[in-house]
């Protein structure tokens, strides 16, 4: 589904990603862990197409198409979704209206008519209920005054509505208490299928107790330095990142 | 001949036309033309006009007194009216009242013409009490006063709720080539009364039009006045809007100004608080491009204790457009417990667009809450990326963010049809199609 080959990326001439290689197949869950400043969030932004970062080298192939030159919205239309670490507040645009705009933008890009209003409402109701989202929440301005947990839950709600092929969850666990974490994890697990894939960017192992990864990658200084099964995450939790840095140095 | 000389020399003939019984009016006009002769048009040397030059609009050879009544059909102007709801309408064409397009009343409220109010004895007490009482003496106001002839006269009697909104619309046809029009409006809202007013200036031609409008509004005790100015004129039309509001205790007045069109627009908006527990609100959305110029010059004069004022102006400037915001708040020594809030936020969409924002606070009382804030920026790239990552194309995403930016100004509009209308106008200007109304 996603093949990343030797991707280098920089911001203001400072190189952050220094040759990333990663392959994710349908049905898989991958986790990328690593210390602060290792480039995890940059990688998620680069996959989603944030213009602030310049991809200087390498290829990003999604479903057999090279997407490095595509705008963020085109990547979204192809089925890439990024759950933000810090979702942006948009006053005056309700969650419902925002969702309608986003869904219809996707449909338009794929040559479809706008979704009929009743179908839209039904879908919004179903998806929000499954995430335990209160109806009042849907008429509030997008992310404005939301608590950390509400923002993250709203991200997963958008993911459920847009049904992406590849979901990238950037530090979705940060700032969540254990109950909120479980709700978010359940939401993600319910959306998993053999046709879609998930890339988790996280600092801590705790999320991986709830969303169990097939592959765990360790990222240090802009490179993936080690990959392994889910047990690698436990090892990192126990031993920290220093031993990997040392191993890499050797 | 310079416009100023032309105006002064034509005054005598204009004055002889007036045959009404109100002798005071002659005195007021004669004094006003003298004042105009002394003061003239404001120049950029004056602090208040530092960022707005009237030069380019004063150089036209304006026709001053359209001779004939220019007829226009309702179907041609319907789109400029808020026609979805029932309203009283005062329609003027090239400064002349159009009876067949208007709907007036004298039933509990007076919605009629300034010309008849100035001529008829019945209205003399109101004219004597209120006419030309609060417009400060300056060149533009004096000019308007000297040539006062026509405009809206609205008097809402005690304990009365105006049963429908009142529209004041000034059309210019271009049949007279370039034209200078000077509407003069007087609005008196008595104790415990309420009215909603919509004002619009609309040119139906590409010929240059200059409007120098003066509106005096008096809100007596516990009166409520909501005023909406829709400024979406075409690019050959310029407007100098002078609006002055005097409020008595416990009155509420709000003015919303939507500046979306026109060549040059200058809004002078002053509030004078002459009582306690008064609320004055002024809000504006400016959305311009090309070489358009919009200047908001506001004043709130807090004279008595326990009053509030709220100012919230948002501006979006594209291409080479220029915006000016000069918001002055004066809090007198006696005006303790004043709560004055001012905010001016601007987005520049082009490197060549300009905004001059200048808050001015003069506070002489010590127990007050006064805040002001001014921001100038571009659209937030992180927010744009967020929307794009949800599949919303960049252009629509920008539109959505600008909507969000202007939204809280629209929120306080109390007439839903106006809200819808402004929403549509903004969407049209931004070139975006949104699947919903905010």
XYZ file of C-alpha atoms in Angstrom:
688
model
C 0.000 0.000 0.000
C 2.665 2.495 1.071
C 6.283 2.308 0.010
C 8.695 4.898 1.250
C 12.117 4.731 -0.361
C 15.096 6.686 0.900
C 13.108 9.774 1.787
C 15.043 12.847 2.868
C 13.230 15.967 3.999
C 14.266 19.298 5.416
C 12.806 22.439 6.828
C 14.607 25.703 6.204
C 17.664 23.773 4.986
C 17.853 21.699 8.129
C 17.620 18.039 7.262
C 15.179 16.185 9.522
C 14.576 12.948 7.640
C 17.803 11.351 6.521
C 16.803 8.396 4.383
C 13.608 6.713 5.517
C 12.600 3.330 4.144
C 9.252 1.883 5.092
C 6.737 -0.478 3.558
C 3.212 -0.948 4.841
C 0.839 -3.564 3.428
C -2.971 -3.644 3.573
C -4.285 -4.949 6.888
C -1.131 -4.065 8.810
C -0.563 -1.829 11.796
C 2.859 -0.255 12.073
C 4.152 1.759 14.980
C 6.998 4.235 14.858
C 8.604 5.016 18.182
C 11.517 7.166 19.037
C 12.833 9.891 21.282
C 11.786 13.537 20.980
C 13.164 15.254 17.919
C 13.883 12.053 16.045
C 11.644 13.128 13.135
C 8.534 10.984 13.766
C 6.039 13.810 13.365
C 7.944 15.174 10.389
C 7.549 11.819 8.683
C 3.785 11.873 9.190
C 3.577 15.449 7.864
C 5.710 14.570 4.841
C 3.481 11.610 3.975
C 0.411 13.847 4.266
C 2.046 16.516 2.100
C 2.715 19.466 4.358
C 4.384 22.113 2.212
C 6.520 23.484 4.996
C 8.752 20.451 4.587
C 10.788 20.001 1.482
C 11.238 16.448 0.334
C 14.725 16.588 -1.123
C 15.205 12.973 -2.085
C 13.438 9.636 -2.352
C 10.002 8.358 -3.316
C 6.671 7.989 -1.585
C 4.558 5.477 -3.442
C 0.957 5.042 -2.377
C -1.101 2.399 -4.148
C 1.399 2.295 -7.010
C 1.400 6.072 -7.518
C 4.266 8.386 -6.674
C 2.647 11.073 -4.526
C 5.632 13.245 -3.532
C 4.489 16.104 -5.748
C 0.830 15.959 -4.782
C -1.039 18.550 -2.706
C -2.309 17.457 0.692
C -5.918 17.386 -0.537
C -5.016 15.094 -3.449
C -3.332 12.693 -1.049
C -6.417 12.819 1.149
C -8.616 12.010 -1.841
C -6.448 8.954 -2.529
C -7.135 7.703 0.992
C -4.447 9.079 3.292
C -5.610 10.471 6.606
C -3.517 12.215 9.238
C -4.802 12.505 12.777
C -3.129 15.635 14.135
C -1.199 15.842 17.340
C -2.562 19.373 17.760
C -5.857 19.682 15.850
C -6.552 23.232 14.710
C -9.492 25.243 16.076
C -11.840 26.669 13.464
C -14.388 29.012 15.074
C -17.731 29.399 13.341
C -17.614 26.100 11.453
C -19.498 23.333 13.220
C -18.216 19.763 13.340
C -21.188 18.682 11.213
C -20.702 21.344 8.549
C -17.001 20.692 8.451
C -17.629 16.983 7.968
C -20.134 17.655 5.176
C -17.624 19.886 3.406
C -14.837 17.332 3.739
C -16.925 14.334 2.637
C -18.329 16.160 -0.366
C -14.870 17.387 -1.332
C -13.738 13.746 -1.376
C -16.761 12.723 -3.421
C -16.289 15.550 -5.888
C -12.635 14.588 -6.376
C -13.745 11.033 -7.099
C -16.404 12.111 -9.573
C -19.368 11.563 -7.280
C -22.344 13.795 -6.521
C -22.738 15.342 -3.067
C -23.900 12.865 -0.467
C -27.661 13.235 0.072
C -28.401 15.076 3.319
C -30.278 12.217 4.968
C -27.533 9.741 4.173
C -24.967 12.190 5.561
C -26.899 12.666 8.796
C -27.346 8.937 9.217
C -23.640 8.342 8.762
C -22.721 11.138 11.153
C -25.119 9.718 13.736
C -23.820 6.167 13.425
C -20.154 7.070 13.572
C -20.514 9.556 16.404
C -22.578 7.151 18.484
C -20.034 4.385 18.088
C -17.400 6.755 19.510
C -19.660 7.884 22.340
C -19.804 11.433 20.977
C -22.635 13.546 22.321
C -24.986 15.045 19.749
C -24.467 18.573 21.110
C -20.792 18.191 20.347
C -21.563 18.001 16.625
C -22.998 21.500 16.499
C -20.046 23.056 18.291
C -17.354 24.936 16.409
C -14.613 22.610 15.219
C -12.130 21.985 18.038
C -12.897 25.355 19.618
C -12.712 25.009 23.372
C -12.503 21.211 23.105
C -10.568 19.406 25.804
C -7.509 17.401 24.732
C -9.542 14.200 24.848
C -12.405 15.707 22.843
C -10.013 16.887 20.164
C -8.480 13.445 19.758
C -11.853 11.743 19.749
C -12.977 14.200 17.099
C -9.960 13.247 14.981
C -10.955 9.597 15.165
C -14.544 10.558 14.335
C -13.296 12.304 11.182
C -11.265 9.215 10.353
C -14.359 7.043 10.775
C -16.343 9.357 8.500
C -13.716 9.558 5.761
C -12.843 5.830 5.820
C -9.228 6.236 4.694
C -7.038 3.454 3.372
C -4.059 4.610 5.382
C -4.531 6.287 8.739
C -1.566 8.001 10.319
C -2.107 8.716 13.990
C 0.396 11.273 15.189
C 0.775 11.072 18.977
C -2.932 10.430 19.290
C -2.321 9.069 22.778
C -0.641 12.166 24.155
C -2.690 14.026 26.722
C -5.279 11.297 27.057
C -6.293 9.692 30.322
C -6.765 5.948 30.348
C -10.526 6.029 29.666
C -10.166 8.384 26.725
C -7.301 6.289 25.455
C -9.476 3.165 25.471
C -12.287 4.910 23.579
C -9.876 6.187 20.952
C -8.188 2.778 20.643
C -11.538 0.998 20.323
C -12.480 3.463 17.625
C -9.331 2.714 15.673
C -9.657 -1.043 16.138
C -13.241 -1.003 14.897
C -12.100 0.628 11.688
C -9.394 -1.930 10.993
C -9.885 -4.278 8.076
C -7.803 -6.370 5.723
C -7.907 -3.530 3.183
C -6.705 -0.624 5.253
C -3.609 0.094 7.266
C -2.598 2.159 10.279
C 0.627 3.961 11.061
C 0.951 4.909 14.725
C 3.430 7.555 15.743
C 3.961 7.389 19.457
C 6.310 8.145 22.228
C 5.071 5.575 24.663
C 4.284 1.922 24.564
C 0.976 2.310 26.409
C -1.161 2.914 23.277
C 0.227 -0.284 21.796
C -1.438 -2.311 24.545
C -4.734 -1.314 22.983
C -3.850 -1.083 19.313
C -1.543 -4.005 18.780
C 1.007 -3.420 16.006
C 2.324 -5.960 13.547
C 5.616 -4.140 13.166
C 7.413 -1.691 15.452
C 10.054 0.669 14.061
C 12.475 2.716 16.060
C 13.414 6.080 14.682
C 16.514 7.921 15.810
C 17.927 11.080 14.256
C 15.871 10.957 11.079
C 16.393 7.286 10.325
C 14.649 4.031 11.108
C 17.381 2.182 12.993
C 15.585 -0.945 14.099
C 12.407 -2.809 13.244
C 10.805 -5.738 14.985
C 7.604 -7.266 16.327
C 5.385 -5.883 19.074
C 7.832 -7.132 21.712
C 10.289 -4.460 20.579
C 7.959 -1.817 22.022
C 8.054 -3.511 25.431
C 11.799 -3.673 25.314
C 11.963 0.039 24.540
C 9.620 0.790 27.417
C 11.913 -1.100 29.746
C 15.308 -0.080 28.486
C 14.753 3.331 26.910
C 16.344 4.406 23.664
C 19.985 4.655 24.764
C 20.875 1.035 24.009
C 19.611 1.397 20.462
C 21.623 4.548 19.966
C 24.648 2.668 21.307
C 23.946 -0.345 19.091
C 23.634 1.926 16.101
C 26.909 3.621 16.916
C 28.665 0.246 16.967
C -13.611 75.210 -11.127
C -12.640 73.276 -8.066
C -15.434 71.297 -6.468
C -15.341 73.462 -3.369
C -15.813 76.731 -5.279
C -18.485 75.170 -7.414
C -20.416 74.134 -4.324
C -20.097 77.458 -2.575
C -21.146 79.434 -5.627
C -24.190 77.270 -6.239
C -25.455 77.588 -2.680
C -27.501 80.738 -3.199
C -29.616 79.268 -5.985
C -30.160 76.140 -3.905
C -31.210 78.120 -0.881
C -33.774 80.141 -2.840
C -35.543 76.942 -3.831
C -36.532 76.275 -0.256
C -39.942 77.705 0.454
C -40.718 76.005 3.762
C -41.759 77.779 6.906
C -38.819 76.844 9.073
C -36.728 79.994 9.282
C -34.185 78.391 11.567
C -33.237 76.116 8.722
C -32.100 79.095 6.653
C -29.874 80.196 9.482
C -28.436 76.734 9.958
C -27.722 76.337 6.252
C -26.184 79.763 5.845
C -23.918 79.167 8.785
C -23.022 75.735 7.416
C -21.958 77.012 4.001
C -19.771 79.602 5.713
C -18.214 76.860 7.819
C -17.638 74.742 4.752
C -16.063 77.678 2.969
C -13.666 78.117 5.879
C -12.855 74.455 6.486
C -13.211 72.902 3.044
C -12.624 69.226 2.420
C -10.297 67.416 4.787
C -6.764 66.880 3.557
C -4.114 64.353 4.543
C -2.504 66.974 6.720
C -5.284 66.323 9.206
C -4.475 63.480 11.569
C -7.857 61.829 10.956
C -7.263 61.725 7.200
C -3.607 60.792 7.280
C -4.213 57.458 5.555
C -7.173 58.435 3.404
C -6.847 60.957 0.624
C -10.066 62.269 -0.897
C -8.164 63.887 -3.767
C -8.980 61.248 -6.348
C -12.709 61.414 -5.654
C -12.922 65.210 -5.450
C -11.405 65.859 -8.856
C -14.530 64.786 -10.785
C -16.842 67.417 -12.245
C -19.920 66.315 -10.332
C -23.397 67.343 -11.224
C -24.818 68.776 -7.992
C -28.556 68.948 -8.508
C -30.113 66.297 -10.707
C -32.961 68.079 -12.451
C -35.317 65.364 -13.511
C -36.621 62.386 -11.723
C -34.939 59.330 -13.113
C -37.297 56.423 -13.174
C -36.133 52.904 -12.509
C -38.112 49.717 -12.506
C -38.596 47.598 -9.423
C -37.348 44.513 -11.238
C -34.002 46.204 -11.906
C -33.348 46.994 -8.280
C -35.105 44.159 -6.491
C -31.838 42.331 -5.893
C -30.472 45.255 -3.903
C -33.397 45.208 -1.495
C -33.948 42.811 1.340
C -37.168 41.713 -0.360
C -37.647 38.348 1.302
C -39.254 39.981 4.297
C -41.757 42.763 4.775
C -40.072 46.142 5.257
C -40.688 49.859 5.110
C -38.677 51.275 2.248
C -37.334 54.717 1.569
C -35.887 54.728 -1.916
C -34.017 57.667 -3.402
C -32.834 57.946 -6.982
C -30.001 60.384 -7.600
C -31.000 62.024 -4.330
C -34.670 62.366 -5.265
C -37.386 60.453 -3.474
C -39.068 57.715 -5.465
C -42.608 57.298 -4.194
C -43.485 54.308 -6.355
C -40.553 52.262 -5.014
C -41.059 53.279 -1.401
C -43.433 52.300 1.328
C -43.775 54.779 4.156
C -45.986 55.036 7.211
C -47.335 57.402 9.823
C -49.031 54.727 11.855
C -47.511 54.983 15.374
C -44.154 55.530 13.765
C -43.084 58.065 11.182
C -41.108 56.658 8.313
C -41.068 59.427 5.758
C -39.007 62.079 4.036
C -36.637 64.625 5.409
C -38.007 67.137 2.883
C -41.484 66.917 4.329
C -40.232 66.917 7.900
C -38.311 70.108 7.193
C -41.344 71.761 5.602
C -44.252 70.752 7.760
C -45.089 72.395 11.077
C -46.104 69.046 12.521
C -42.492 67.933 12.618
C -41.007 71.255 13.645
C -40.590 70.306 17.330
C -38.638 67.186 16.399
C -36.518 69.067 13.864
C -35.850 71.838 16.367
C -34.870 69.337 19.036
C -32.734 66.995 17.029
C -31.734 68.256 13.598
C -28.024 69.084 13.295
C -27.472 68.730 17.021
C -24.722 66.119 17.203
C -22.894 66.118 13.882
C -19.551 67.722 14.762
C -18.644 70.853 12.879
C -16.291 69.885 10.080
C -16.048 70.452 6.358
C -17.982 67.397 5.241
C -20.786 67.700 7.785
C -21.163 71.413 7.110
C -21.331 70.764 3.398
C -24.082 68.226 3.909
C -25.964 70.532 6.282
C -25.779 73.465 3.880
C -27.358 71.379 1.129
C -29.762 69.420 3.289
C -32.828 68.648 1.273
C -33.712 65.011 1.242
C -33.169 61.816 3.149
C -34.904 59.604 5.644
C -36.872 60.924 8.557
C -37.712 58.257 11.070
C -39.412 58.883 14.370
C -40.392 55.958 16.555
C -42.789 57.234 19.206
C -42.665 56.282 22.871
C -43.278 52.624 23.790
C -43.395 51.464 20.215
C -41.824 48.573 18.448
C -41.338 49.268 14.755
C -43.238 46.310 13.303
C -40.792 45.722 10.448
C -37.269 46.722 9.472
C -36.796 49.999 7.626
C -34.645 50.134 4.500
C -33.022 53.330 3.307
C -31.653 52.901 -0.183
C -29.962 55.492 -2.352
C -29.591 54.606 -6.012
C -27.633 56.539 -8.568
C -28.495 56.029 -12.221
C -25.630 57.675 -14.072
C -28.108 59.560 -16.272
C -26.532 62.755 -15.012
C -22.970 61.647 -15.732
C -21.052 61.973 -12.489
C -23.115 62.960 -9.497
C -22.637 64.138 -5.941
C -25.409 63.120 -3.595
C -25.801 64.209 0.003
C -28.498 62.321 1.843
C -29.398 63.641 5.268
C -31.065 61.227 7.653
C -32.581 61.844 11.058
C -33.646 58.985 13.267
C -35.267 59.587 16.623
C -36.214 56.633 18.765
C -38.196 57.592 21.835
C -38.286 55.925 25.255
C -38.800 52.148 25.331
C -38.933 51.889 21.582
C -37.168 49.710 19.107
C -36.294 49.755 15.440
C -34.070 48.034 12.904
C -32.650 49.930 9.967
C -30.839 48.797 6.852
C -28.954 51.334 4.773
C -27.477 50.916 1.356
C -25.973 53.092 -1.361
C -26.023 51.579 -4.796
C -24.845 52.892 -8.108
C -26.497 51.426 -11.209
C -23.862 52.778 -13.545
C -20.146 52.998 -14.157
C -20.272 56.801 -13.923
C -18.517 58.255 -10.890
C -20.680 58.861 -7.856
C -19.718 60.534 -4.621
C -22.003 60.266 -1.644
C -21.513 62.448 1.399
C -24.128 61.166 3.775
C -24.931 62.405 7.268
C -27.095 60.419 9.655
C -28.010 61.540 13.153
C -29.508 58.956 15.463
C -31.014 59.617 18.870
C -31.741 56.698 21.141
C -33.710 57.866 24.138
C -34.108 56.000 27.441
C -34.199 52.232 27.076
C -34.449 52.507 23.299
C -32.970 49.799 21.104
C -31.607 50.611 17.663
C -29.982 48.075 15.343
C -28.440 49.560 12.245
C -27.002 47.633 9.301
C -24.933 49.246 6.583
C -24.427 47.221 3.437
C -21.631 48.755 1.402
C -21.229 46.755 -1.757
C -21.234 49.458 -4.388
C -19.479 49.230 -7.734
C -15.958 50.437 -8.368
C -16.809 53.922 -9.599
C -18.755 54.830 -6.473
C -17.288 56.404 -3.368
C -18.949 56.950 -0.054
C -18.275 59.172 2.905
C -20.645 58.007 5.595
C -20.969 60.229 8.652
C -23.090 58.636 11.347
C -23.552 60.106 14.815
C -25.432 58.453 17.626
C -26.491 59.962 20.918
C -27.702 57.545 23.540
C -29.625 58.100 26.762
C -29.650 55.819 29.809
C -30.113 52.103 29.342
C -30.327 52.315 25.581
C -28.741 49.759 23.259
C -27.400 50.721 19.876
C -25.557 48.560 17.425
C -24.129 49.376 14.015
C -22.893 46.642 11.680
C -20.981 47.787 8.637
C -20.281 45.398 5.785
C -17.784 46.993 3.430
C -17.462 44.745 0.425
C -17.408 47.118 -2.519
C -16.928 50.676 -3.731
C -13.894 52.658 -4.787
C -13.291 54.607 -1.607
C -15.333 54.243 1.534
C -14.877 56.315 4.640
C -17.016 55.550 7.667
C -17.098 58.150 10.413
C -19.043 56.590 13.227
C -19.391 58.337 16.586
C -21.252 57.273 19.707
C -21.994 59.751 22.482
C -23.171 58.192 25.718
C -25.299 60.685 27.608
C -26.607 58.482 30.388
C -25.874 55.415 32.491
C -25.942 51.699 31.698
C -25.704 52.304 27.969
C -24.484 49.713 25.538
C -22.878 50.745 22.247
C -21.807 48.112 19.777
C -20.093 48.532 16.457
C -18.974 45.712 14.254
C -17.635 45.510 10.773
C -16.438 43.179 8.078
C -14.270 44.601 5.332
C -13.443 42.418 2.361
C -11.818 44.229 -0.520
C -9.380 43.802 -3.409
C -7.914 45.668 -6.381
C -7.310 49.286 -5.450
C -10.283 49.573 -3.129
C -9.954 51.633 0.015
C -12.020 51.317 3.190
C -11.482 53.498 6.230
C -13.278 53.030 9.554
C -12.965 55.971 11.888
C -14.818 55.373 15.123
C -15.306 57.251 18.362
C -17.006 56.217 21.554
C -17.389 58.945 24.098
C -18.011 57.526 27.573
C -19.369 60.391 29.632
C -21.362 58.757 32.445
C -20.643 55.757 34.699
C -21.549 52.089 34.171
C -21.631 51.994 30.403
C -20.240 49.558 27.884
C -18.913 49.701 24.378
C -17.910 46.875 22.086
C -16.000 47.242 18.869
C -15.096 44.374 16.639
C -13.793 45.035 13.141
C -12.438 42.365 10.834
C -10.722 43.035 7.568
C -9.542 40.879 4.686
C -7.449 42.695 2.120
C -6.363 41.303 -1.217
C -4.224 42.699 -4.055
C -3.421 46.400 -3.620
C -6.368 47.274 -1.419
C -5.936 49.553 1.562
C -7.665 49.425 4.896
C -7.655 51.937 7.715
C -8.969 51.478 11.212
C -8.817 54.345 13.647
C -10.750 53.581 16.794
C -10.885 56.194 19.490
C -12.314 55.571 22.938
C -12.613 58.471 25.371
C -13.509 57.750 28.983
C -14.300 60.888 30.968
C -13.368 61.258 34.607
C -16.984 60.741 35.723
C -17.379 57.597 33.626
C -16.333 55.099 36.310
C -17.012 51.383 35.834
C -16.824 51.791 32.083
C -16.286 48.594 30.179
C -14.825 49.356 26.775
C -13.662 46.652 24.426
C -12.049 47.147 21.063
C -10.676 44.638 18.625
C -9.404 44.978 15.078
C -8.171 41.884 13.265
C -6.840 41.869 9.760
C -5.701 39.361 7.185
C -3.545 40.466 4.302
C -3.776 38.088 1.356
C -1.248 39.905 -0.791
C 2.156 41.457 -0.171
C 0.877 44.676 -1.725
C -2.212 45.009 0.471
C -2.057 47.500 3.332
C -3.782 48.033 6.644
C -3.224 50.992 8.937
C -4.643 50.201 12.329
C -4.572 52.747 15.096
C -6.321 52.323 18.417
C -6.567 55.497 20.496
C -7.553 55.309 24.126
C -7.978 58.385 26.280
C -8.913 57.353 29.774
C -9.438 59.861 32.559
C -11.329 57.618 35.005
C -9.464 55.161 37.241
C -11.959 52.365 37.804
C -12.554 51.107 34.295
C -11.998 48.066 32.128
C -10.665 49.020 28.747
C -9.091 46.582 26.380
C -7.974 46.798 22.826
C -6.252 44.446 20.490
C -5.117 44.614 16.937
C -3.746 41.846 14.785
C -2.416 41.762 11.258
C -1.509 38.475 9.688
C -1.848 35.966 6.913
C -4.023 32.902 6.866
C -2.722 30.296 9.277
C -0.731 27.733 7.265
C -1.231 25.039 9.894
C -5.013 25.516 9.700
C -4.888 25.394 5.902
C -2.894 22.159 6.028
C -5.388 20.726 8.485
C -8.308 21.416 6.142
C -6.396 20.233 3.079
C -5.465 17.009 4.815
C -9.221 16.421 5.140
C -9.545 16.658 1.376
C -10.730 20.270 1.202
C -8.916 21.983 -1.695
C -6.701 24.914 -0.751
C -8.945 27.542 -2.310
C -12.041 26.331 -0.460
C -9.955 25.890 2.676
C -8.879 29.555 2.469
C -12.493 30.555 1.950
C -13.588 28.514 4.924
C -10.931 30.068 7.133
C -11.904 33.566 6.035
C -15.524 32.750 6.783
C -14.512 31.529 10.186
C -12.516 34.700 10.658
C -15.441 36.994 9.851
C -18.039 34.818 11.503
C -18.424 36.331 14.938
C -19.350 39.648 13.372
C -22.198 37.978 11.505
C -23.318 36.101 14.588
C -24.726 39.221 16.206
C -26.810 40.218 13.173
C -30.418 39.967 14.320
C -32.163 39.828 10.940
C -31.613 36.345 9.455
C -32.167 37.555 5.861
C -29.305 40.014 6.252
C -27.090 37.309 7.647
C -27.897 35.100 4.658
C -27.376 37.962 2.235
C -23.997 38.895 3.682
C -22.982 35.246 3.751
C -23.748 34.978 0.058
C -21.953 38.206 -0.786
C -18.868 37.089 1.097
C -18.906 33.647 -0.543
C -19.243 35.305 -3.933
C -16.349 37.635 -3.235
C -14.161 34.803 -2.008
C -15.116 32.740 -5.040
C -16.014 29.745 -2.930
C -19.070 27.610 -2.869
C -19.907 26.317 0.543
C -22.478 23.646 1.023
C -23.940 25.396 4.059
C -24.696 28.699 5.657
C -22.861 29.670 8.761
